[in-house]
Short mmCIF file of C-alpha atoms in Angstrom, two decimals:
data_model
loop_
_atom_site.label_atom_id
_atom_site.label_comp_id
_atom_site.label_asym_id
_atom_site.label_seq_id
_atom_site.Cartn_x
_atom_site.Cartn_y
_atom_site.Cartn_z
CA MET E 1 76.47 4.08 -54.58
CA MET E 2 76.05 2.33 -51.83
CA ASN E 3 78.07 5.03 -49.66
CA THR E 4 75.84 8.17 -51.38
CA GLY E 5 73.40 6.53 -49.87
CA TYR E 6 74.49 5.61 -46.53
CA LYS E 7 75.35 9.41 -46.30
CA PHE E 8 71.61 10.71 -47.86
CA LEU E 9 70.51 8.05 -44.78
CA ARG E 10 72.54 8.61 -41.57
CA PRO E 11 70.62 12.39 -41.04
CA ILE E 12 67.83 11.19 -41.31
CA VAL E 13 69.09 8.13 -38.39
CA LEU E 14 70.63 10.62 -35.99
CA LEU E 15 67.55 12.80 -35.78
CA MET E 16 65.98 9.22 -35.23
CA ALA E 17 68.56 8.48 -32.03
CA ILE E 18 68.11 11.87 -30.31
CA ALA E 19 63.78 10.82 -31.40
CA ALA E 20 64.07 7.19 -29.36
CA PRO E 21 63.98 9.24 -26.21
CA LEU E 22 61.89 11.54 -26.71
CA SER E 23 59.34 9.33 -28.42
CA CYS E 24 56.37 8.23 -25.50
CA ASP E 25 54.62 4.93 -24.89
CA LYS E 26 50.73 5.00 -24.57
CA ASP E 27 51.60 4.34 -20.91
CA ASP E 28 52.80 7.23 -20.77
CA TYR E 29 49.47 9.05 -21.10
CA GLY E 30 47.50 6.45 -19.36
CA ALA E 31 45.52 4.07 -21.58
CA PRO E 32 42.18 4.27 -21.52
CA ASP E 33 40.64 2.50 -18.29
CA LYS E 34 38.23 0.08 -20.24
CA ASP E 35 35.57 -0.07 -16.48
CA LYS E 36 35.76 3.68 -17.10
CA TYR E 37 32.32 2.99 -19.67
CA ILE E 38 31.49 -0.38 -19.75
CA TYR E 39 30.39 -1.99 -16.51
CA ASP E 40 27.93 -4.07 -15.71
CA ILE E 41 24.66 -1.65 -14.00
CA PRO E 42 24.17 -2.73 -10.17
CA GLN E 43 20.72 -3.52 -9.14
CA THR E 44 18.84 -0.08 -8.63
CA ASN E 45 15.81 0.49 -5.66
CA LEU E 46 14.24 3.82 -4.31
CA ASP E 47 13.69 4.81 -2.22
CA ALA E 48 9.79 6.29 -3.04
CA ASP E 49 7.52 4.80 -6.00
CA VAL E 50 8.52 5.96 -10.19
CA VAL E 51 5.93 7.19 -11.81
CA ALA E 52 5.71 5.51 -15.04
CA GLY E 53 4.24 6.37 -18.25
CA ALA E 54 4.44 4.85 -22.02
CA TYR E 55 3.72 5.64 -25.52
CA TYR E 56 0.57 4.45 -26.87
CA SER E 57 0.30 3.33 -30.78
CA ASN E 58 -3.43 3.96 -31.96
CA TYR E 59 -3.65 1.21 -34.64
CA LYS E 60 -6.44 2.37 -36.96
CA SER E 61 -6.20 -1.23 -39.55
CA ALA E 62 -4.94 -3.18 -37.73
CA VAL E 63 -0.98 -3.80 -36.41
CA ASN E 64 0.85 -5.21 -39.42
CA GLN E 65 2.57 -9.04 -39.81
CA ALA E 66 4.56 -8.38 -41.93
CA LYS E 67 6.90 -6.40 -40.59
CA SER E 68 6.39 -6.92 -36.60
CA PRO E 69 8.80 -8.68 -34.77
CA GLU E 70 6.63 -10.08 -31.74
CA GLU E 71 2.76 -11.37 -32.87
CA PRO E 72 0.46 -9.15 -30.45
CA LEU E 73 -1.73 -11.82 -27.66
CA LEU E 74 -3.93 -9.57 -28.23
CA GLY E 75 -3.57 -11.43 -32.60
CA TYR E 76 -3.44 -8.27 -35.48
CA TYR E 77 -6.07 -5.91 -33.24
CA LYS E 78 -6.90 -1.98 -34.34
CA THR E 79 -6.97 -0.09 -31.83
CA SER E 80 -11.09 0.12 -31.48
CA ASP E 81 -11.20 -3.55 -31.66
CA ASP E 82 -13.77 -4.64 -28.03
CA GLY E 83 -12.12 -5.66 -26.04
CA VAL E 84 -8.67 -3.98 -26.81
CA MET E 85 -8.76 -1.43 -24.68
CA ASP E 86 -10.82 -2.76 -22.36
CA THR E 87 -7.42 -4.89 -21.75
CA HIS E 88 -4.83 -2.28 -22.22
CA ILE E 89 -5.98 -1.21 -19.46
CA SER E 90 -6.12 -3.97 -17.76
CA TRP E 91 -2.38 -5.06 -17.92
CA ALA E 92 -1.47 -2.06 -17.59
CA ASP E 93 -2.72 -1.71 -14.00
CA GLN E 94 -1.47 -4.90 -13.92
CA ALA E 95 2.17 -3.02 -14.75
CA ALA E 96 1.25 -0.04 -12.46
CA LEU E 97 2.08 1.89 -14.85
CA ASP E 98 0.43 5.73 -14.35
CA PHE E 99 -0.41 7.16 -17.72
CA PHE E 100 -0.66 6.01 -21.17
CA ILE E 101 0.62 9.54 -23.42
CA PHE E 102 -1.57 10.09 -26.54
CA ASN E 103 -0.70 11.92 -29.37
CA TRP E 104 -2.22 15.06 -29.88
CA ASP E 105 -1.74 16.99 -32.73
CA ALA E 106 -5.98 18.73 -32.88
CA SER E 107 -6.79 15.63 -35.31
CA ALA E 108 -10.41 13.32 -34.99
CA ASP E 109 -8.39 10.48 -34.05
CA ASP E 110 -7.20 11.60 -31.23
CA LYS E 111 -9.88 12.84 -29.33
CA SER E 112 -11.41 9.42 -30.85
CA LEU E 113 -8.75 7.25 -28.89
CA ILE E 114 -8.86 9.72 -25.98
CA ASP E 115 -12.81 9.32 -25.85
CA LEU E 116 -12.22 5.59 -26.53
CA PHE E 117 -10.14 5.85 -23.61
CA ASN E 118 -12.45 7.65 -21.47
CA SER E 119 -15.24 5.21 -22.35
CA SER E 120 -12.94 2.08 -20.92
CA ARG E 121 -11.43 2.96 -17.70
CA THR E 122 -13.85 2.65 -14.79
CA GLU E 123 -13.47 3.49 -11.28
CA GLU E 124 -11.59 1.41 -9.99
CA SER E 125 -8.38 1.91 -13.22
CA ARG E 126 -5.35 2.71 -11.57
CA VAL E 127 -3.74 4.01 -15.54
CA LYS E 128 -4.46 7.09 -16.29
CA TYR E 129 -3.13 9.35 -19.88
CA VAL E 130 -1.59 11.97 -20.43
CA LEU E 131 -1.27 14.49 -23.96
CA ARG E 132 2.33 13.76 -26.19
CA TYR E 133 1.56 18.13 -28.11
CA ASN E 134 2.91 17.52 -31.00
CA THR E 135 3.88 20.93 -32.37
CA SER E 136 4.23 19.65 -36.13
CA HIS E 137 -0.39 20.26 -37.30
CA LEU E 138 0.61 24.14 -36.17
CA LYS E 139 2.87 24.50 -38.80
CA VAL E 140 5.21 27.04 -38.07
CA THR E 141 8.32 28.31 -39.43
CA ASN E 142 11.29 30.54 -39.61
CA ASP E 143 9.22 34.00 -41.27
CA GLU E 144 5.54 32.96 -38.38
CA PRO E 145 7.24 31.56 -35.54
CA LEU E 146 4.81 30.01 -32.85
CA GLN E 147 5.17 33.06 -30.26
CA SER E 148 4.28 35.25 -33.68
CA GLU E 149 -0.27 36.54 -32.29
CA SER E 150 -1.36 34.14 -34.95
CA LYS E 151 0.67 30.44 -34.08
CA TYR E 152 0.42 31.59 -30.27
CA LYS E 153 -3.58 32.81 -30.55
CA GLN E 154 -3.42 29.49 -32.40
CA MET E 155 -2.42 26.65 -29.55
CA LEU E 156 -4.16 28.33 -26.85
CA SER E 157 -7.27 28.70 -28.33
CA GLU E 158 -6.58 24.42 -28.46
CA PHE E 159 -5.71 24.97 -25.36
CA ILE E 160 -8.73 27.09 -23.29
CA ASP E 161 -11.18 24.72 -25.83
CA GLU E 162 -9.96 21.56 -25.28
CA ILE E 163 -6.57 20.44 -23.73
CA SER E 164 -7.82 22.11 -20.51
CA VAL E 165 -11.07 20.59 -20.16
CA MET E 166 -9.22 16.86 -21.17
CA MET E 167 -6.96 17.85 -17.47
CA ALA E 168 -8.75 19.50 -15.56
CA SER E 169 -11.02 15.70 -15.92
CA GLU E 170 -10.25 12.98 -13.42
CA THR E 171 -8.94 11.10 -16.12
CA TYR E 172 -5.83 13.00 -16.82
CA TYR E 173 -3.03 12.42 -14.56
CA LYS E 174 -1.54 15.09 -12.67
CA LEU E 175 1.49 15.45 -9.90
CA PRO E 176 1.14 14.54 -6.49
CA ASP E 177 0.60 18.01 -6.18
CA GLY E 178 -2.14 18.41 -9.29
CA ARG E 179 0.36 19.13 -11.72
CA PRO E 180 -0.62 17.94 -15.48
CA VAL E 181 1.48 16.86 -16.45
CA LEU E 182 2.06 16.87 -20.33
CA ILE E 183 4.44 16.39 -23.28
CA MET E 184 5.85 18.79 -25.99
CA THR E 185 8.05 17.67 -28.79
CA PRO E 186 9.90 18.50 -30.77
CA ALA E 187 12.32 20.66 -28.48
CA ASN E 188 15.13 19.61 -31.16
CA LEU E 189 14.40 21.86 -33.89
CA SER E 190 15.39 21.41 -36.88
CA SER E 191 18.17 22.44 -38.57
CA SER E 192 15.78 24.73 -41.15
CA ALA E 193 13.20 25.13 -38.88
CA LEU E 194 15.54 26.42 -35.71
CA LEU E 195 13.63 29.55 -35.57
CA SER E 196 10.08 28.62 -35.81
CA ILE E 197 10.01 28.28 -31.90
CA ASP E 198 12.24 29.54 -28.71
CA TYR E 199 11.01 28.30 -26.36
CA SER E 200 11.69 30.51 -23.17
CA LYS E 201 8.53 32.60 -24.95
CA VAL E 202 6.74 29.74 -25.31
CA ILE E 203 6.72 28.05 -22.00
CA PRO E 204 6.12 30.75 -20.14
CA SER E 205 2.98 32.83 -21.20
CA LEU E 206 1.61 29.23 -22.03
CA LYS E 207 2.21 28.54 -18.09
CA ALA E 208 1.45 32.17 -16.69
CA ASP E 209 -2.17 31.90 -19.34
CA MET E 210 -3.92 28.07 -18.36
CA ARG E 211 -3.20 29.37 -14.55
CA ASP E 212 -4.24 32.36 -15.06
CA PHE E 213 -7.48 31.27 -17.46
CA PHE E 214 -8.30 28.15 -14.83
CA GLY E 215 -5.84 27.64 -12.04
CA LEU E 216 -3.17 25.15 -14.06
CA ASP E 217 -0.79 24.58 -12.61
CA LEU E 218 1.48 22.66 -16.10
CA TYR E 219 4.73 20.51 -14.98
CA ILE E 220 5.64 20.83 -19.08
CA ILE E 221 8.15 18.08 -19.86
CA GLY E 222 9.46 18.47 -23.27
CA GLU E 223 10.47 15.78 -25.77
CA MET E 224 14.04 15.03 -27.24
CA THR E 225 12.71 12.55 -30.04
CA THR E 226 17.43 11.74 -30.77
CA GLY E 227 18.76 9.77 -27.36
CA TRP E 228 23.09 10.52 -27.31
CA VAL E 229 23.88 13.71 -28.11
CA ALA E 230 24.53 15.89 -25.11
CA PRO E 231 22.00 19.29 -24.07
CA VAL E 232 25.44 21.58 -25.18
CA ASN E 233 24.30 20.80 -28.70
CA TYR E 234 21.28 22.46 -28.12
CA ALA E 235 20.50 26.29 -27.78
CA ASP E 236 19.28 27.33 -24.07
CA HIS E 237 15.71 27.69 -24.84
CA GLN E 238 15.38 24.74 -25.92
CA VAL E 239 16.61 22.68 -23.36
CA TYR E 240 16.24 25.12 -20.15
CA SER E 241 12.52 26.71 -20.91
CA PHE E 242 10.91 23.98 -20.45
CA ASP E 243 10.02 21.60 -16.20
CA ALA E 244 11.69 18.24 -17.54
CA VAL E 245 13.52 16.59 -20.30
CA SER E 246 13.45 13.81 -21.85
CA LEU E 247 15.50 11.69 -24.68
CA ARG E 248 12.88 9.61 -26.83
CA ASP E 249 14.91 8.00 -29.04
CA TRP E 250 18.08 5.25 -27.99
CA LYS E 251 18.30 3.48 -30.91
CA THR E 252 22.08 3.35 -32.38
CA ARG E 253 24.80 1.64 -34.73
CA SER E 254 27.27 1.97 -33.71
CA TYR E 255 30.23 -1.09 -32.40
CA ASP E 256 31.09 1.36 -29.36
CA VAL E 257 28.01 1.84 -27.27
CA PHE E 258 26.39 -1.55 -28.76
CA PHE E 259 29.26 -3.93 -27.41
CA GLY E 260 28.30 -1.23 -23.46
CA TYR E 261 25.35 -0.29 -24.09
CA PHE E 262 24.33 0.08 -20.67
CA SER E 263 27.16 1.80 -19.84
CA PHE E 264 27.21 4.51 -22.55
CA LEU E 265 23.76 5.51 -22.04
CA ASP E 266 23.83 5.17 -18.38
CA ILE E 267 27.47 7.92 -18.64
CA ASN E 268 25.04 9.97 -20.71
CA TRP E 269 22.53 10.02 -19.00
CA ASP E 270 24.23 11.22 -15.43
CA ASN E 271 25.78 13.71 -17.85
CA TRP E 272 22.30 15.64 -19.55
CA LYS E 273 20.89 14.99 -15.33
CA THR E 274 24.25 16.98 -13.93
CA THR E 275 24.27 19.25 -16.19
CA LEU E 276 20.04 19.76 -16.28
CA ALA E 277 20.30 20.13 -12.55
CA LYS E 278 22.39 22.82 -12.31
CA ARG E 279 18.73 24.92 -13.97
CA GLU E 280 16.34 22.61 -11.46
CA VAL E 281 15.83 21.24 -14.27
CA ASP E 282 14.09 16.96 -14.57
CA PHE E 283 15.65 15.07 -16.82
CA VAL E 284 13.32 12.14 -17.34
CA PRO E 285 14.71 8.53 -18.45
CA CYS E 286 12.81 6.99 -21.17
CA ILE E 287 13.44 3.20 -21.57
CA TYR E 288 12.69 0.16 -24.68
CA PRO E 289 11.51 -2.13 -22.56
CA SER E 290 12.53 -4.05 -25.86
CA TYR E 291 14.36 -3.65 -29.36
CA ASN E 292 14.28 -5.26 -32.52
CA ASP E 293 14.50 -4.71 -36.33
CA ARG E 294 15.71 -7.05 -37.68
CA VAL E 295 12.42 -7.81 -38.98
CA ASN E 296 11.97 -4.40 -40.86
CA THR E 297 16.09 -4.50 -42.01
CA PRO E 298 17.51 -7.70 -42.01
CA THR E 299 20.98 -6.85 -41.62
CA SER E 300 20.21 -3.46 -39.36
CA TYR E 301 23.27 -2.75 -36.63
CA TYR E 302 20.74 -1.60 -34.42
CA TYR E 303 21.32 -3.10 -30.90
CA THR E 304 18.82 -5.52 -30.51
CA PHE E 305 18.16 -6.77 -27.00
CA SER E 306 15.20 -8.84 -25.02
CA GLU E 307 14.59 -10.78 -28.75
CA ASP E 308 14.11 -13.96 -26.64
CA GLY E 309 11.66 -12.80 -24.20
CA ASP E 310 13.89 -12.64 -21.33
CA THR E 311 13.27 -9.55 -19.32
CA GLY E 312 17.26 -9.78 -18.38
CA ASP E 313 18.19 -5.97 -20.54
CA PHE E 314 15.16 -5.05 -19.92
CA VAL E 315 16.23 -4.88 -15.16
CA ASN E 316 18.92 -3.71 -17.13
CA PHE E 317 17.39 -0.42 -18.47
CA CYS E 318 15.13 -0.28 -15.38
CA ASN E 319 18.42 0.21 -13.24
CA VAL E 320 19.94 2.88 -15.19
CA ALA E 321 17.14 5.18 -14.93
CA LYS E 322 16.85 4.94 -11.20
CA ARG E 323 20.45 5.87 -11.24
CA ASN E 324 20.06 9.05 -13.45
CA ILE E 325 16.35 9.99 -12.17
CA GLY E 326 15.17 13.16 -11.77
CA SER E 327 13.33 15.12 -8.46
CA ARG E 328 9.91 14.51 -9.40
CA ASN E 329 11.32 10.14 -10.01
CA ILE E 330 9.10 9.98 -13.66
CA VAL E 331 10.69 7.04 -16.05
CA LEU E 332 8.77 7.25 -19.46
CA MET E 333 8.95 4.00 -21.88
CA ASN E 334 9.09 3.92 -25.55
CA SER E 335 6.59 2.19 -25.50
CA TRP E 336 3.76 0.49 -24.13
CA ASN E 337 2.87 -1.21 -27.79
CA ASP E 338 4.80 -0.43 -30.73
CA TRP E 339 5.19 -3.58 -32.06
CA VAL E 340 6.38 -1.94 -35.36
CA TYR E 341 10.06 -2.25 -34.03
CA GLY E 342 9.34 -5.24 -31.02
CA THR E 343 9.40 -2.30 -28.49
CA ASN E 344 5.94 -3.65 -26.69
CA LEU E 345 5.65 -3.71 -23.24
CA GLU E 346 2.07 -5.12 -23.70
CA PRO E 347 1.95 -8.56 -24.09
CA SER E 348 3.20 -11.43 -27.24
CA THR E 349 2.22 -14.82 -27.61
CA LEU E 350 5.92 -14.63 -26.43
CA LYS E 351 6.98 -12.65 -23.89
CA GLU E 352 3.44 -12.84 -22.01
CA THR E 353 2.85 -11.26 -18.86
CA ARG E 354 6.30 -10.95 -18.22
CA PHE E 355 7.42 -7.65 -18.88
CA LEU E 356 4.37 -6.61 -16.77
CA GLU E 357 5.55 -7.62 -13.70
CA GLU E 358 8.95 -6.10 -14.07
CA THR E 359 7.51 -3.49 -14.26
CA ARG E 360 5.89 -3.60 -11.87
CA SER E 361 8.36 -4.79 -9.60
CA GLN E 362 11.27 -2.21 -10.67
CA PHE E 363 9.03 0.64 -10.56
CA LYS E 364 6.91 0.68 -7.32
CA LEU E 365 8.09 -0.86 -3.80
#
């Protein structure tokens, strides 16, 4: 039996002996250089001020104490409470914010928020506002897309009747060359609605109509509602139809990205900026002042930072943004006051006004 077994094994042994010299050690290919992927983010200084905007949450009922990782310095407020908007404007000026981002889906609440902002703002106030136009309220479908006559007229009527008036006002933010900024979302259409909007048709038509009717030359930022996906994974019209593109969400469940969060982000954003620039589209970084998902989901693997009120990670985020900023020098912050995820730039009892001061320090000369 032993001889038979040996005869059976001998060809295998010979093959292994022949193959051994041909096998390759990992060093023959070159092991990954971790320094290319995990590295410190240096302090980055620009030669011009950054245009900084922050997403604003409208609380029609009080901020939920049970779901908020931090306690607002103003207490668990409603946006309409006396003094709330006045204080928000004052704090935004302290941070040298250029604009709040107000959601627009043509609801009465959206209009009331803008009225409240305008009535609370003084001539000395710096901060203005920008609309985030959400196409979901138009109820476009693959069969009746936004570029169809009926749906496009519905959207255009909102711009003619209401949005154009807002954009012409002194409280609406415009770039130094006079172009009103508009954020349009979602640029990344769901798989079930891929044909519901052809941005390569809608955006040029909207810009031409606003220019012809009102002399307004819109600067439109297309908002991707999720991060980490590379531009090559989107259809061209979802990326290259806009003046700029921003990716709003940078949560992650990947441990590798958790470990090298800011350097991985830097690599991703460099790819976006480089790819967009080839087609003369700006990249607009979107950063979190902080993040804490553990109150709502104690087992969450999302990257959590600044939960102790320290500004160190926020500074890293600011510097990643400055390293990858587009030609218009715009950075968005998610958010001013999203208390559910602790992404608030607005002061809390934990942070106080440190993050406001750091924002001004990082983004203004």
